[in-house]
């Protein structure tokens, strides 16, 4: 989340200019951050159809939450970071339905407090390296960077 916000400086500066936008900044960061791995496996218990494709019982599907979070039917201009977007909290970064994360409320609060503290105490925080030079970890499903250095 930090790298995503700092990779485009205006994203990090938005809550600095207007602290009231912090909840929207966190929701948009959760919606747009692409470090969630390859997908969530779902095991098919009955024959069904997904987007016109027959999927048989016993199959496994990988649900790509990041693709869902950029669905233009749900989010107009889905690749744009917009902390004022009214439905930004309707992303599926924490899952949905019976698979929703029960810790999503405290996680959101923690992220808002942490980011507000960063912005307040480190308003000049920047990435040391250019975003295109950040190296992704390989061989794990959760994603992340090898290192993430900041300067201020």
mmCIF file of C-alpha atoms in Angstrom:
data_model
loop_
_atom_site.group_PDB
_atom_site.id
_atom_site.type_symbol
_atom_site.label_atom_id
_atom_site.label_comp_id
_atom_site.label_asym_id
_atom_site.label_seq_id
_atom_site.Cartn_x
_atom_site.Cartn_y
_atom_site.Cartn_z
ATOM 1 C CA UNK A 1 0.000 0.000 0.000
ATOM 2 C CA UNK A 2 2.785 2.429 0.890
ATOM 3 C CA UNK A 3 4.602 1.854 -2.397
ATOM 4 C CA UNK A 4 1.372 2.270 -4.362
ATOM 5 C CA UNK A 5 0.621 5.571 -2.629
ATOM 6 C CA UNK A 6 4.161 6.898 -2.937
ATOM 7 C CA UNK A 7 4.577 5.825 -6.571
ATOM 8 C CA UNK A 8 2.291 8.689 -7.554
ATOM 9 C CA UNK A 9 3.021 11.509 -5.153
ATOM 10 C CA UNK A 10 -0.443 13.095 -5.315
ATOM 11 C CA UNK A 11 -1.917 9.927 -3.779
ATOM 12 C CA UNK A 12 0.213 10.374 -0.667
ATOM 13 C CA UNK A 13 -0.350 14.131 -0.535
ATOM 14 C CA UNK A 14 -4.156 13.893 -0.783
ATOM 15 C CA UNK A 15 -4.706 13.166 2.938
ATOM 16 C CA UNK A 16 -2.004 15.699 3.798
ATOM 17 C CA UNK A 17 -4.066 18.394 2.094
ATOM 18 C CA UNK A 18 -7.395 17.052 3.400
ATOM 19 C CA UNK A 19 -7.159 14.643 6.384
ATOM 20 C CA UNK A 20 -10.893 13.988 6.105
ATOM 21 C CA UNK A 21 -10.198 11.987 2.947
ATOM 22 C CA UNK A 22 -8.152 9.376 4.849
ATOM 23 C CA UNK A 23 -10.932 6.728 4.847
ATOM 24 C CA UNK A 24 -11.335 7.126 1.072
ATOM 25 C CA UNK A 25 -7.565 7.027 0.532
ATOM 26 C CA UNK A 26 -7.340 3.730 2.443
ATOM 27 C CA UNK A 27 -10.316 2.212 0.583
ATOM 28 C CA UNK A 28 -8.929 3.200 -2.806
ATOM 29 C CA UNK A 29 -5.495 1.859 -1.867
ATOM 30 C CA UNK A 30 -7.077 -1.441 -0.829
ATOM 31 C CA UNK A 31 -9.107 -1.535 -4.040
ATOM 32 C CA UNK A 32 -6.217 -0.723 -6.374
ATOM 33 C CA UNK A 33 -3.197 -2.326 -4.705
ATOM 34 C CA UNK A 34 -2.209 -5.292 -6.853
ATOM 35 C CA UNK A 35 -0.087 -7.226 -4.341
ATOM 36 C CA UNK A 36 -2.647 -9.816 -3.346
ATOM 37 C CA UNK A 37 -1.182 -12.831 -5.079
ATOM 38 C CA UNK A 38 -2.563 -14.987 -7.867
ATOM 39 C CA UNK A 39 -6.101 -15.498 -6.621
ATOM 40 C CA UNK A 40 -8.256 -17.272 -4.100
ATOM 41 C CA UNK A 41 -9.082 -20.906 -4.881
ATOM 42 C CA UNK A 42 -12.756 -21.856 -4.911
ATOM 43 C CA UNK A 43 -13.735 -25.507 -5.167
ATOM 44 C CA UNK A 44 -16.817 -26.112 -7.281
ATOM 45 C CA UNK A 45 -19.374 -28.333 -5.523
ATOM 46 C CA UNK A 46 -21.968 -28.423 -8.305
ATOM 47 C CA UNK A 47 -21.978 -27.928 -12.046
ATOM 48 C CA UNK A 48 -22.318 -24.240 -12.836
ATOM 49 C CA UNK A 49 -21.659 -21.612 -15.459
ATOM 50 C CA UNK A 50 -19.281 -18.661 -15.067
ATOM 51 C CA UNK A 51 -19.365 -15.957 -17.733
ATOM 52 C CA UNK A 52 -20.804 -18.377 -20.276
ATOM 53 C CA UNK A 53 -18.294 -21.149 -19.539
ATOM 54 C CA UNK A 54 -19.437 -24.461 -18.082
ATOM 55 C CA UNK A 55 -17.543 -25.363 -14.886
ATOM 56 C CA UNK A 56 -17.952 -28.895 -13.611
ATOM 57 C CA UNK A 57 -18.196 -30.197 -10.063
ATOM 58 C CA UNK A 58 -14.751 -30.915 -8.625
ATOM 59 C CA UNK A 59 -13.130 -28.092 -10.571
ATOM 60 C CA UNK A 60 -11.074 -25.376 -8.936
ATOM 61 C CA UNK A 61 -11.357 -21.751 -9.925
ATOM 62 C CA UNK A 62 -8.991 -18.962 -8.934
ATOM 63 C CA UNK A 63 -10.941 -15.832 -8.076
ATOM 64 C CA UNK A 64 -8.970 -12.727 -8.989
ATOM 65 C CA UNK A 65 -10.123 -10.087 -6.494
ATOM 66 C CA UNK A 66 -8.021 -7.409 -8.176
ATOM 67 C CA UNK A 67 -9.891 -7.874 -11.435
ATOM 68 C CA UNK A 68 -13.184 -7.599 -9.539
ATOM 69 C CA UNK A 69 -11.955 -4.422 -7.848
ATOM 70 C CA UNK A 70 -11.394 -2.890 -11.287
ATOM 71 C CA UNK A 71 -14.724 -3.936 -12.771
ATOM 72 C CA UNK A 72 -15.984 -0.956 -14.740
ATOM 73 C CA UNK A 73 -19.572 -2.076 -14.161
ATOM 74 C CA UNK A 74 -19.003 -1.362 -10.459
ATOM 75 C CA UNK A 75 -16.357 1.379 -10.511
ATOM 76 C CA UNK A 76 -16.534 4.028 -13.229
ATOM 77 C CA UNK A 77 -13.002 4.751 -14.462
ATOM 78 C CA UNK A 78 -11.759 1.745 -12.447
ATOM 79 C CA UNK A 79 -8.012 2.389 -12.772
ATOM 80 C CA UNK A 80 -8.228 5.936 -11.418
ATOM 81 C CA UNK A 81 -7.360 6.574 -7.756
ATOM 82 C CA UNK A 82 -10.321 8.564 -6.409
ATOM 83 C CA UNK A 83 -10.631 8.853 -2.605
ATOM 84 C CA UNK A 84 -13.884 10.774 -3.093
ATOM 85 C CA UNK A 85 -15.540 7.862 -4.935
ATOM 86 C CA UNK A 86 -18.686 7.099 -2.975
ATOM 87 C CA UNK A 87 -18.597 3.337 -3.482
ATOM 88 C CA UNK A 88 -14.848 2.777 -3.008
ATOM 89 C CA UNK A 89 -15.476 0.754 0.179
ATOM 90 C CA UNK A 90 -17.491 -1.746 -1.880
ATOM 91 C CA UNK A 91 -14.337 -3.481 -3.112
ATOM 92 C CA UNK A 92 -13.713 -7.162 -2.396
ATOM 93 C CA UNK A 93 -10.216 -6.792 -0.969
ATOM 94 C CA UNK A 94 -11.458 -8.427 2.229
ATOM 95 C CA UNK A 95 -13.531 -11.050 0.414
ATOM 96 C CA UNK A 96 -17.319 -11.174 0.304
ATOM 97 C CA UNK A 97 -20.278 -13.136 1.584
ATOM 98 C CA UNK A 98 -19.394 -16.193 3.690
ATOM 99 C CA UNK A 99 -15.722 -15.664 2.827
ATOM 100 C CA UNK A 100 -15.464 -12.081 4.127
ATOM 101 C CA UNK A 101 -12.623 -11.255 6.524
ATOM 102 C CA UNK A 102 -14.054 -10.828 10.019
ATOM 103 C CA UNK A 103 -11.148 -8.524 10.872
ATOM 104 C CA UNK A 104 -11.853 -6.010 8.112
ATOM 105 C CA UNK A 105 -13.150 -3.265 10.437
ATOM 106 C CA UNK A 106 -10.123 -3.169 12.748
ATOM 107 C CA UNK A 107 -7.838 -3.564 9.713
ATOM 108 C CA UNK A 108 -9.374 -0.480 8.104
ATOM 109 C CA UNK A 109 -9.009 1.515 11.325
ATOM 110 C CA UNK A 110 -5.378 0.406 11.730
ATOM 111 C CA UNK A 111 -4.578 1.374 8.143
ATOM 112 C CA UNK A 112 -6.191 4.790 8.575
ATOM 113 C CA UNK A 113 -4.295 5.453 11.816
ATOM 114 C CA UNK A 114 -0.986 4.199 10.406
ATOM 115 C CA UNK A 115 -1.246 6.169 7.166
ATOM 116 C CA UNK A 116 -2.414 9.312 9.007
ATOM 117 C CA UNK A 117 0.633 9.007 11.270
ATOM 118 C CA UNK A 118 2.973 8.597 8.278
ATOM 119 C CA UNK A 119 1.469 11.595 6.521
ATOM 120 C CA UNK A 120 1.470 13.781 9.625
ATOM 121 C CA UNK A 121 4.978 12.915 10.818
ATOM 122 C CA UNK A 122 6.661 12.190 7.473
ATOM 123 C CA UNK A 123 5.018 14.554 4.977
ATOM 124 C CA UNK A 124 8.130 14.416 2.785
ATOM 125 C CA UNK A 125 8.264 10.591 2.704
ATOM 126 C CA UNK A 126 9.283 9.372 -0.745
ATOM 127 C CA UNK A 127 10.377 6.143 -2.375
ATOM 128 C CA UNK A 128 14.150 5.908 -2.564
ATOM 129 C CA UNK A 129 13.950 3.941 -5.790
ATOM 130 C CA UNK A 130 11.879 4.584 -8.890
ATOM 131 C CA UNK A 131 8.665 2.486 -8.868
ATOM 132 C CA UNK A 132 9.807 0.577 -11.964
ATOM 133 C CA UNK A 133 12.990 -0.461 -10.121
ATOM 134 C CA UNK A 134 11.166 -2.144 -7.214
ATOM 135 C CA UNK A 135 11.667 -5.912 -7.314
ATOM 136 C CA UNK A 136 8.750 -8.223 -6.603
ATOM 137 C CA UNK A 137 9.268 -11.311 -4.473
ATOM 138 C CA UNK A 138 9.055 -14.476 -6.485
ATOM 139 C CA UNK A 139 7.738 -17.896 -5.573
ATOM 140 C CA UNK A 140 5.123 -16.843 -3.026
ATOM 141 C CA UNK A 141 1.393 -16.368 -3.436
ATOM 142 C CA UNK A 142 0.994 -13.268 -1.265
ATOM 143 C CA UNK A 143 3.177 -10.932 -3.324
ATOM 144 C CA UNK A 144 5.230 -8.075 -1.969
ATOM 145 C CA UNK A 145 8.555 -6.425 -2.660
ATOM 146 C CA UNK A 146 12.056 -7.687 -1.970
ATOM 147 C CA UNK A 147 12.748 -4.344 -0.266
ATOM 148 C CA UNK A 148 11.001 -1.032 0.018
ATOM 149 C CA UNK A 149 13.183 1.902 1.002
ATOM 150 C CA UNK A 150 11.919 5.361 1.790
ATOM 151 C CA UNK A 151 13.579 8.735 2.300
ATOM 152 C CA UNK A 152 12.414 11.928 3.914
#
